[in-house]
Coordinates of C-alpha atoms in Angstrom, one line a residue:
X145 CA 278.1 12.6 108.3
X146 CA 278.4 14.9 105.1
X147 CA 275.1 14.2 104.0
X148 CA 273.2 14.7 107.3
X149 CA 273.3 19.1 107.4
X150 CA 271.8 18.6 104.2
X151 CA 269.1 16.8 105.2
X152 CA 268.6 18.6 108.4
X153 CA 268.1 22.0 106.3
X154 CA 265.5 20.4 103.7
X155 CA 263.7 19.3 107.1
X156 CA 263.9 23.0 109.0
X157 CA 262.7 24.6 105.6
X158 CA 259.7 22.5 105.1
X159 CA 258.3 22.7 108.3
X160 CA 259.0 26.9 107.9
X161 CA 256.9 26.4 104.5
X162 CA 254.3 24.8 106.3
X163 CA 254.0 27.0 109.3
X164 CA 253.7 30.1 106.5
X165 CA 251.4 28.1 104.5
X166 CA 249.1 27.9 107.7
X167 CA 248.8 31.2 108.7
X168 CA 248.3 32.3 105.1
X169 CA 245.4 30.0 105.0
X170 CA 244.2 31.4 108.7
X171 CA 244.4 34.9 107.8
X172 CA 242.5 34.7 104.7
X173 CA 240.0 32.9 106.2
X174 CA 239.4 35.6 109.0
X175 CA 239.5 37.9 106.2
X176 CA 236.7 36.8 104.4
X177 CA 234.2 35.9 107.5
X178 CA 231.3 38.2 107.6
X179 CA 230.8 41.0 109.4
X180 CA 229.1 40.3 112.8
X181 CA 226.6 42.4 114.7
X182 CA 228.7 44.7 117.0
X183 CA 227.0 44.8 120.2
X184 CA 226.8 41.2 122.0
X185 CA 223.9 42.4 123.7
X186 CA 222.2 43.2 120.2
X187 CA 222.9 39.3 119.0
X188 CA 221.5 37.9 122.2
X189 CA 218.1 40.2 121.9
X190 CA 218.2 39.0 117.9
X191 CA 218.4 35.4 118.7
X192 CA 215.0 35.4 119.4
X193 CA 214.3 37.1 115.9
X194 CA 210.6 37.4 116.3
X195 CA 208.1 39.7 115.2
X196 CA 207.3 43.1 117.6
X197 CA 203.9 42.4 119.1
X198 CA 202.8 45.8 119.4
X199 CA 204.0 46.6 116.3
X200 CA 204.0 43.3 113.8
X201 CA 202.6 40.7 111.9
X202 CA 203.0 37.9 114.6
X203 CA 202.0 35.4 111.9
X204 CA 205.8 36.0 111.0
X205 CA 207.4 34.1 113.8
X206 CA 207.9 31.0 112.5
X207 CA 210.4 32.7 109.4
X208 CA 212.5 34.0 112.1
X209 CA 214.7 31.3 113.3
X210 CA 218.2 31.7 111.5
X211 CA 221.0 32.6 112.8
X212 CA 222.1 33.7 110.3
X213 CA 220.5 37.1 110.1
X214 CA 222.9 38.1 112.9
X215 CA 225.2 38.4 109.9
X216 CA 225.6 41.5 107.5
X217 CA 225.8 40.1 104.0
X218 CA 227.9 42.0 101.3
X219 CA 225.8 40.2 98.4
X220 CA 224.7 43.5 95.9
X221 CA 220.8 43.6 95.3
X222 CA 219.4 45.1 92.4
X223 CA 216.2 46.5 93.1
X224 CA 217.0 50.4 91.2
X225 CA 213.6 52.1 90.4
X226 CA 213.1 52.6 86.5
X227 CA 210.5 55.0 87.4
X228 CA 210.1 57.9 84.7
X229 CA 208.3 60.0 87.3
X230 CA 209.6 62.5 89.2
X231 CA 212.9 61.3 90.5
X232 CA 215.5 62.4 93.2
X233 CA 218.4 61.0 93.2
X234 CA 220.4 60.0 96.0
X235 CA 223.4 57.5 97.2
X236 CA 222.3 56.9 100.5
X237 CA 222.3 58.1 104.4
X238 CA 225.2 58.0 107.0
X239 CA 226.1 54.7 107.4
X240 CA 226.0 53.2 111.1
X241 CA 228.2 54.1 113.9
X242 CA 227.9 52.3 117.2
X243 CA 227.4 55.1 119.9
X244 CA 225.5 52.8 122.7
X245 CA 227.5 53.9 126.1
X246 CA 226.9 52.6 129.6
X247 CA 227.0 56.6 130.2
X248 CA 223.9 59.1 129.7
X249 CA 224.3 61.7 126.5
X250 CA 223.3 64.8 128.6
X251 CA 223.3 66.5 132.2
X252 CA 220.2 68.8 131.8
X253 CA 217.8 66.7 129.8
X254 CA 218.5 68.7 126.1
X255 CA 222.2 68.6 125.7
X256 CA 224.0 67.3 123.4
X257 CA 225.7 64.3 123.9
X258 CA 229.3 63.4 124.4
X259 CA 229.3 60.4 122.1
X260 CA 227.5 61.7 119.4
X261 CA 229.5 61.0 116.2
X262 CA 228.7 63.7 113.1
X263 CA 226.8 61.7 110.4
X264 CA 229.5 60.2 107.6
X265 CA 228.6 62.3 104.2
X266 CA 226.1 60.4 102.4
X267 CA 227.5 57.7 99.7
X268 CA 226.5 54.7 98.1
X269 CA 225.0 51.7 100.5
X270 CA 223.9 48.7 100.6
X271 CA 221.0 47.1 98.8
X272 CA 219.6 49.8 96.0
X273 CA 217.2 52.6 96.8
X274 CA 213.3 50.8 97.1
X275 CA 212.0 52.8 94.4
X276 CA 213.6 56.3 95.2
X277 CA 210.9 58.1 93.3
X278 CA 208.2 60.0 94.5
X279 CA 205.2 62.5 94.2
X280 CA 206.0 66.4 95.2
X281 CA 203.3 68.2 97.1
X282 CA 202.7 71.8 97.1
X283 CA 201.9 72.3 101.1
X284 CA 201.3 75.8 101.8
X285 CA 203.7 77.1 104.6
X286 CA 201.8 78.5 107.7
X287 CA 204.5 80.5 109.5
X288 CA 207.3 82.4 107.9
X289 CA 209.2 80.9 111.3
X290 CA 213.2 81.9 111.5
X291 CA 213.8 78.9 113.1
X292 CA 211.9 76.8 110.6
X293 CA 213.7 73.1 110.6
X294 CA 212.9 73.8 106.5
X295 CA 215.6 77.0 106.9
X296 CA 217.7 74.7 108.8
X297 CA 218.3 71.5 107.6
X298 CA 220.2 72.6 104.1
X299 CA 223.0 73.9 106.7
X300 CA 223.4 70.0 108.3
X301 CA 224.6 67.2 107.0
X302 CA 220.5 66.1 106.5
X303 CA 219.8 68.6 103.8
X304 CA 221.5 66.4 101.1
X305 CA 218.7 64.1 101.7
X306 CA 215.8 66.2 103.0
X307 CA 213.1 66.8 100.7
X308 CA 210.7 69.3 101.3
X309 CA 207.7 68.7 98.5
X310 CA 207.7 64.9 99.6
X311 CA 203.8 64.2 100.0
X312 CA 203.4 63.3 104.0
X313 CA 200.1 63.0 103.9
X314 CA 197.5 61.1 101.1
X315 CA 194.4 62.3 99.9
X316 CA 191.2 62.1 97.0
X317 CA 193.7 63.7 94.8
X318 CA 196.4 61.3 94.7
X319 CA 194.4 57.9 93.2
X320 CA 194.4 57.7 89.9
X321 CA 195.1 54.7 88.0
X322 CA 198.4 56.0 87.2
X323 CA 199.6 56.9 90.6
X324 CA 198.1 53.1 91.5
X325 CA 200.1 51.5 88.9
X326 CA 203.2 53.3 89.9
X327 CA 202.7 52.6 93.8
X328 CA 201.2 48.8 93.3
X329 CA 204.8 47.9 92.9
X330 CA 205.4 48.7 96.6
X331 CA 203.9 46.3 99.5
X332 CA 202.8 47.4 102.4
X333 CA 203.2 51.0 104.0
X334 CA 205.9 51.1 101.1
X335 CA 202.8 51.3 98.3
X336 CA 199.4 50.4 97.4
X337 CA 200.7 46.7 96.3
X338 CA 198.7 45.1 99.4
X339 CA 195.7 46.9 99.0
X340 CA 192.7 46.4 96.2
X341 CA 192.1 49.1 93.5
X342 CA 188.6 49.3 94.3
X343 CA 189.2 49.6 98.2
X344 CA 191.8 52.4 97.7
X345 CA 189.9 54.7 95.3
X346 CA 186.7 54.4 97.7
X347 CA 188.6 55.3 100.9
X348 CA 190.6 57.9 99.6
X349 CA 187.9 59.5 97.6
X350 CA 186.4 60.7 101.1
X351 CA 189.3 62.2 102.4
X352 CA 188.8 65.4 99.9
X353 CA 188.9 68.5 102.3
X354 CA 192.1 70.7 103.5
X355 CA 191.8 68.8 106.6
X356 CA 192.5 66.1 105.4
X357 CA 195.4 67.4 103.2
X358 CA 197.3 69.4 106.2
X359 CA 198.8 68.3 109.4
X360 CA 197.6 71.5 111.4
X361 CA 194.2 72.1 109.6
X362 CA 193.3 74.1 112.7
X363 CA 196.3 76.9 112.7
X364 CA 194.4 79.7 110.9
X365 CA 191.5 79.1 113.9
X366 CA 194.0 79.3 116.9
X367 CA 193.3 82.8 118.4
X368 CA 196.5 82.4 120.4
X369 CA 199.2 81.1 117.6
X370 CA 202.4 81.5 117.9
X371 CA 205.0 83.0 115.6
X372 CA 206.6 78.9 114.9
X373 CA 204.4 75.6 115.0
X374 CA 206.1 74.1 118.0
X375 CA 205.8 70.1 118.4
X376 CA 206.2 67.9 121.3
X377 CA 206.6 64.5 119.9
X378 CA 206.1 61.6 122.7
X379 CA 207.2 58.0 122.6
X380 CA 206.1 55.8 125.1
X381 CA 209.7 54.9 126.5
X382 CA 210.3 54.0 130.4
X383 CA 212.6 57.6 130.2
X384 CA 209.6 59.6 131.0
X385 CA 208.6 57.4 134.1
X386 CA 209.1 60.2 136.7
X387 CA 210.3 62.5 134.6
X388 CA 208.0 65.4 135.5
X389 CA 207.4 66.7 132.1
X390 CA 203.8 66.6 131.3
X391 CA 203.4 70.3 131.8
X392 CA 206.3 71.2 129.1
X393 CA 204.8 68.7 126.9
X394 CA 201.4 70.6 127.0
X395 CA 202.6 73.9 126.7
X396 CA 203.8 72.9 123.0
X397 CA 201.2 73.7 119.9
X398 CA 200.9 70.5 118.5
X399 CA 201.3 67.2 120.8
X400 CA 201.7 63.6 119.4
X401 CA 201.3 60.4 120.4
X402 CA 201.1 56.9 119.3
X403 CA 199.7 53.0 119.7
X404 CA 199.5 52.3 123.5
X405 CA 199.5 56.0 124.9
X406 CA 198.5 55.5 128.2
X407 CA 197.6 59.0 129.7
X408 CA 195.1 59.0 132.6
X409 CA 197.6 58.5 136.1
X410 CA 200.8 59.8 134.3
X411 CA 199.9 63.5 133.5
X412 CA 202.7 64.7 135.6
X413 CA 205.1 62.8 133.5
X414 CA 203.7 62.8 130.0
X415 CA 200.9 66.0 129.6
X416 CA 197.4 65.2 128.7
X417 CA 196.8 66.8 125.4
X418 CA 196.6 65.0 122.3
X419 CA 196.7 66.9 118.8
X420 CA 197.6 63.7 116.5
X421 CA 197.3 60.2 117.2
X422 CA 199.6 58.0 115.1
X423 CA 198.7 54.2 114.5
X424 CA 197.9 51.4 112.1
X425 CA 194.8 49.3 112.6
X426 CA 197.5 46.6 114.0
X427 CA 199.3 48.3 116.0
X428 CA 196.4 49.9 117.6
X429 CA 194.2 46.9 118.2
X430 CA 198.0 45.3 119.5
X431 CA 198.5 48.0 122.1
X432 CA 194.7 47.5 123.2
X433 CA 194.9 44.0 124.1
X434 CA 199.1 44.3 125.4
X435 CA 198.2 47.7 127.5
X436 CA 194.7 47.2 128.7
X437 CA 195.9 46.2 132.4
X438 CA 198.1 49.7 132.0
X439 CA 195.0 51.8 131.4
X440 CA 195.3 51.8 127.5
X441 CA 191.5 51.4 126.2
X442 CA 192.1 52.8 122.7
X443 CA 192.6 56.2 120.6
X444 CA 192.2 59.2 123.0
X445 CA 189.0 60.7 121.7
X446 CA 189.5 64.8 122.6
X447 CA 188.0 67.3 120.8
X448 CA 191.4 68.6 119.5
X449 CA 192.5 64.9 118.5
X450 CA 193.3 64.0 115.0
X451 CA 194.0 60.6 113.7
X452 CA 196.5 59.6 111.5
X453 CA 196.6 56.3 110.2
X454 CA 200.4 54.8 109.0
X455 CA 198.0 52.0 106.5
X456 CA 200.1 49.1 105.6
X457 CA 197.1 46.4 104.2
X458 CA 193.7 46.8 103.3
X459 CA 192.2 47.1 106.8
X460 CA 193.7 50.3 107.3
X461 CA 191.7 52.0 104.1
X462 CA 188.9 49.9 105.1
X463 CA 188.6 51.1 109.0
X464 CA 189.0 54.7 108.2
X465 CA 186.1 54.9 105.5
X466 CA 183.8 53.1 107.6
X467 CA 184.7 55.0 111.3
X468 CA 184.4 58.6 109.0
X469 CA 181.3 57.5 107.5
X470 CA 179.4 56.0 110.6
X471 CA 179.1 52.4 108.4
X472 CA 179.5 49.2 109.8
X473 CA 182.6 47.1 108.2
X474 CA 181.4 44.2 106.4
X475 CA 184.6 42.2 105.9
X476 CA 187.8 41.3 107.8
X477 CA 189.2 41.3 111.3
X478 CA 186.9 44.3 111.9
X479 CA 183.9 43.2 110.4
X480 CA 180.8 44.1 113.2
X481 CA 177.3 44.9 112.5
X482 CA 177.9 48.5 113.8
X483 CA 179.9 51.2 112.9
X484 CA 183.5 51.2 114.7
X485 CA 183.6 53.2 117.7
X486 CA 187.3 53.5 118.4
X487 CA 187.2 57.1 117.4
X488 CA 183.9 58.0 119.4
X489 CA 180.3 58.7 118.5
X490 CA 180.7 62.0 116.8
X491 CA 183.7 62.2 114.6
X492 CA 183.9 63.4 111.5
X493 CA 186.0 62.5 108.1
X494 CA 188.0 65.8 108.7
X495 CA 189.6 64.4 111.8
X496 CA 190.9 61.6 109.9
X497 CA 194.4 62.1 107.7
X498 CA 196.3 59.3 106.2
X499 CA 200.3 59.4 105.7
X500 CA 201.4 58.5 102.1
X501 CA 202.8 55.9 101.3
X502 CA 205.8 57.6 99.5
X503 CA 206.5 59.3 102.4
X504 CA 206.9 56.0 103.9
X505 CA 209.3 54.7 101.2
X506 CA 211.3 57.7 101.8
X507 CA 212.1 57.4 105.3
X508 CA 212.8 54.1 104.6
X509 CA 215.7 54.8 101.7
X510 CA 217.2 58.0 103.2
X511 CA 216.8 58.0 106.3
X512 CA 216.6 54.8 108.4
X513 CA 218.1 52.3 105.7
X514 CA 219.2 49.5 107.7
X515 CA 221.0 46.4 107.4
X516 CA 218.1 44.4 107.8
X517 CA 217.5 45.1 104.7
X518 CA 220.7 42.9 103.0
X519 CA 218.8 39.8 104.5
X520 CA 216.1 37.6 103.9
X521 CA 213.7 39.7 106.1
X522 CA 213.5 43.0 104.2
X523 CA 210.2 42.3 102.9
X524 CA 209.0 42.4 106.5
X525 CA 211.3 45.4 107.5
X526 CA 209.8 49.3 108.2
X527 CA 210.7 52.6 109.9
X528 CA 208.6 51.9 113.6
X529 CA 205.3 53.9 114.0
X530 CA 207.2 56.0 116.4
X531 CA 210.0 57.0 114.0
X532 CA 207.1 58.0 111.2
X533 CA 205.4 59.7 113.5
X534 CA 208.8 61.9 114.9
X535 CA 209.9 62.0 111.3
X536 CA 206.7 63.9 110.2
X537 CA 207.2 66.1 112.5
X538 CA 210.1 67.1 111.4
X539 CA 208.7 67.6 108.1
X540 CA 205.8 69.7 108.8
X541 CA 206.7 71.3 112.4
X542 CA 208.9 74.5 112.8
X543 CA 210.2 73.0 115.9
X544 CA 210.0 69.6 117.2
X545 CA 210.9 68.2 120.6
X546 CA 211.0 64.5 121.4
X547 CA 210.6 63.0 124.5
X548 CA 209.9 59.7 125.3
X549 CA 212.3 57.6 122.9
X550 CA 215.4 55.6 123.0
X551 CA 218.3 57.3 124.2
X552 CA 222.2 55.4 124.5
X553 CA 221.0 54.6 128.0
X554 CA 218.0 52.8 127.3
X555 CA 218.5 50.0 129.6
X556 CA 218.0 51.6 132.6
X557 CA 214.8 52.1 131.9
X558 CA 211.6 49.9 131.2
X559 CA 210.4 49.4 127.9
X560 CA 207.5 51.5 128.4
X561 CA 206.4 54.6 131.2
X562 CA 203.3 52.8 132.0
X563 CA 205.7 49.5 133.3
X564 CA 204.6 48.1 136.6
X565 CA 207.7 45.8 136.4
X566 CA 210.9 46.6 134.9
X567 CA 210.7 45.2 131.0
X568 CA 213.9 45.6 128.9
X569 CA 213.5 47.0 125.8
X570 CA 213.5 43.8 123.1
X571 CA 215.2 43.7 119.5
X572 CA 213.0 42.7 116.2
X573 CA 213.8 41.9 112.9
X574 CA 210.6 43.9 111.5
X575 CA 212.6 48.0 112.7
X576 CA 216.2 48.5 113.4
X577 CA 215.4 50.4 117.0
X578 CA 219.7 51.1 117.2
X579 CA 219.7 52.6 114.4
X580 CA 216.7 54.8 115.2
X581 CA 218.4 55.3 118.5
X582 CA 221.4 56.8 116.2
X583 CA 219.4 58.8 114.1
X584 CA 217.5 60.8 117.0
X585 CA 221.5 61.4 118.1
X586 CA 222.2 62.7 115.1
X587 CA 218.9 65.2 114.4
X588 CA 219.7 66.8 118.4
X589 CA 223.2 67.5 117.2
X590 CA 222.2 69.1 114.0
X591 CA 220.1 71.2 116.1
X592 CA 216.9 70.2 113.9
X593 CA 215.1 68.5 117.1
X594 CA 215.5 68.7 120.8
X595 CA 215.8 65.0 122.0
X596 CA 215.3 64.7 125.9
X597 CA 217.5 63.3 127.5
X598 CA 218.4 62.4 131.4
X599 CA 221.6 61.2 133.5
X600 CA 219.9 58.9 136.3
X601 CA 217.3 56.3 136.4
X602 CA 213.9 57.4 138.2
X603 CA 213.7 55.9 141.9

């Protein structure tokens, strides 16, 4: 009987040992489990991890079928840019913030929204900067405008990493073969590393006038200019589908548009002029075969319509030069024994402009850095058309107002205005479209655009 408490005790304290011992383990374990993707509606749009057909390489689709990538990986990459050019230094945008909401952000179409979060001060992220060098550009200033965005932005929390002399746009005076050993590191829209020396120099070489160089090439010629360059800026989102705002959108000095811009039957909504067309050869021959039963037939080809091409391969330089120069393309996906016609009969080089690829690379590192870009498919990851395209307008306009992109109520609307069906708006691995979504939240708090916004779905 003496020795039986004894024993009883040594039992009790190794079963509390044990029970300790387990939930030590457990908690560790959840500790050290990576970080999921937030939003459960996010995962289940990402489990299909393909390639954006109007905006893509589709010829991607087999690489996306991990799981995996639904995972945010904490593995450091070192990718820092030993460039001796001209350098900027910075440590990195506002990290992410989650601000999707079954509620609308505004009442009256341009309010701010109630759960807008200010941008976190900018600090170190994750992977490196992509080469967070670039060229400066001297662009004249064509307004002395008092509500300049350039007067602005130093007062928000985007003036750390707004630059002002970034080159938007590329011209004959930026090849040289230093410039294309410097930018040949890049791929893509990134650089000049997916396109041939010889392609580059002759493609440029003809884009050698002002027009070229500036986004408003025409200002000095407008008899009835206005004190600020005011730019609307439309998306192609299912938010404008009875939104009765095509007359506002033409009232603006500057409208543009991009890929499938369906205009002809959906004035009322979305305006009728066009002032610059944004597009890559891709995208643009993607949105002609997706949108042709919507009315989409190609580039709108008005007299005050400029085209800006976002080149990410060969094709790009290739198309321009021969559609500016009335030459048939002898190679590629293009190749025809006639001159392309997507720009009409009678244009002219100096309606052609070309953004830069640095401008690219900088949207991309201060910007819209997203996480996509601590997984396996960063090579394949870029800002979408649409974002460039709102982006440099902030960079060049006085004023910018944005309607027609994702809002934290995007799905009560179809993917696009032109929709005969409801389509919900799909996830890719090849843009981050939430954290677009964020960004726009963030520039229409900072008061340096004016995002519309609207409360109920159109009947």
């Amino acid at each position: 009987m003496t020795g039986f408490l004894p024993q009883r005790k040594r039992l009790l304290f190794f079963l509390l040992l044990t029970a300790l011992l387990g939930f030590y383990v457990l908690h560790n374990t959840l500790d050290t489990k990576p970080l999921q993707v937030e939003d459960q509606s996010v995962r289940n749009s990402l489990n299909r991890l393909r390639i954006s057909k109007e905006d893509g390489n589709t010829s991607l689709d087999s690489l996306l079928t991990s799981d995996s990538d639904l995972f945010i990986s904490s593995k450091r990459e070192d990718t820092t840019d030993k460039q001796s050019n001209i350098t900027h230094t910075h440590k990195g945008p506002a990290t992410k913030q989650n601000i999707d909401s079954s509620k609308s952000a505004s009442n009256e179409g341009f309010n701010s929204s109630k759960d807008f979060k200010e941008p976190i001060a900018p600090r170190p992220t994750e992977p490196d900067f992509f080469g967070d060098s670039y060229a400066t550009d001297d662009v004249p200033q064509l307004t002395s405008c008092p509500s300049s965005i350039r007067r602005k932005v130093s007062r928000t929390p985007f003036g750390e990493r707004f630059l002002k002399n970034v080159p938007v746009l590329q011209w004959a005076k930026h090849f040289s073969k230093q410039e294309y050993q410097r930018l040949s590191r890049y791929p893509g829209a990134h650089g000049w590393g997916s396109v041939d020396t010889e392609v580059l120099e002759q493609s440029l070489a003809i884009l050698n006038t002002s027009a070229n160089w500036l986004m408003f090439d025409d200002w000095e010629m407008r008899g009835n200019r206005s004190q600020c360059i005011r730019c609307a800026v439309v998306g192609n989102g299912g938010i404008l589908k009875g939104s009765k705002k095509g007359q506002e959108i033409d009232q603006h000095d500057y409208i543009f548009r991009t890929n499938g811009a369906v205009i002809k039957g959906f004035e009322e909504d979305v305006g009728e002029r066009t002032s610059l067309y944004t597009f890559s050869t891709n995208t643009m021959r993607n949105s002609m075969r997706s949108y042709a039963g919507a009315g989409y037939q190609g580039p709108p080809q008005d007299k005050e319509t400029r085209y800006v091409f976002l080149p990410d391969h060969d094709r790009d330089y290739i198309l321009m030069r021969a559609a500016a120069t009335h030459t048939p393309i002898e190679k590629g996906p293009e190749r025809s024994a006639n001159p392309p016609q997507y720009f009409g009969e009678n244009v002219t080089v100096e309606k052609f402009k070309m953004y830069h690829p640095d401008f690219i690379r900088y949207l991309r590192n201060r910007f819209l850095r997203s996480h996509t870009l601590n997984t396996k498919y960063k090579d394949i990851y870029r800002p979408s058309t649409g974002a460039v395209m709102l982006l440099a307008a902030l960079h060049t306009c006085d004023e910018v107002s944005a309607y027609g992109f994702m809002t934290s109520d995007y799905s009560a609307y179809s993917d696009h205005y032109y929709d005969k069906t409801h389509h919900p708006v799909h996830f890719y691995a090849n843009h981050d479209l939430r954290m677009e979504l964020m960004l726009w939240q963030q520039l229409h708090q900072a008061g340096l655009i004016r995002l519309y916004m609207r409360t109920q779905t159109p009947s």
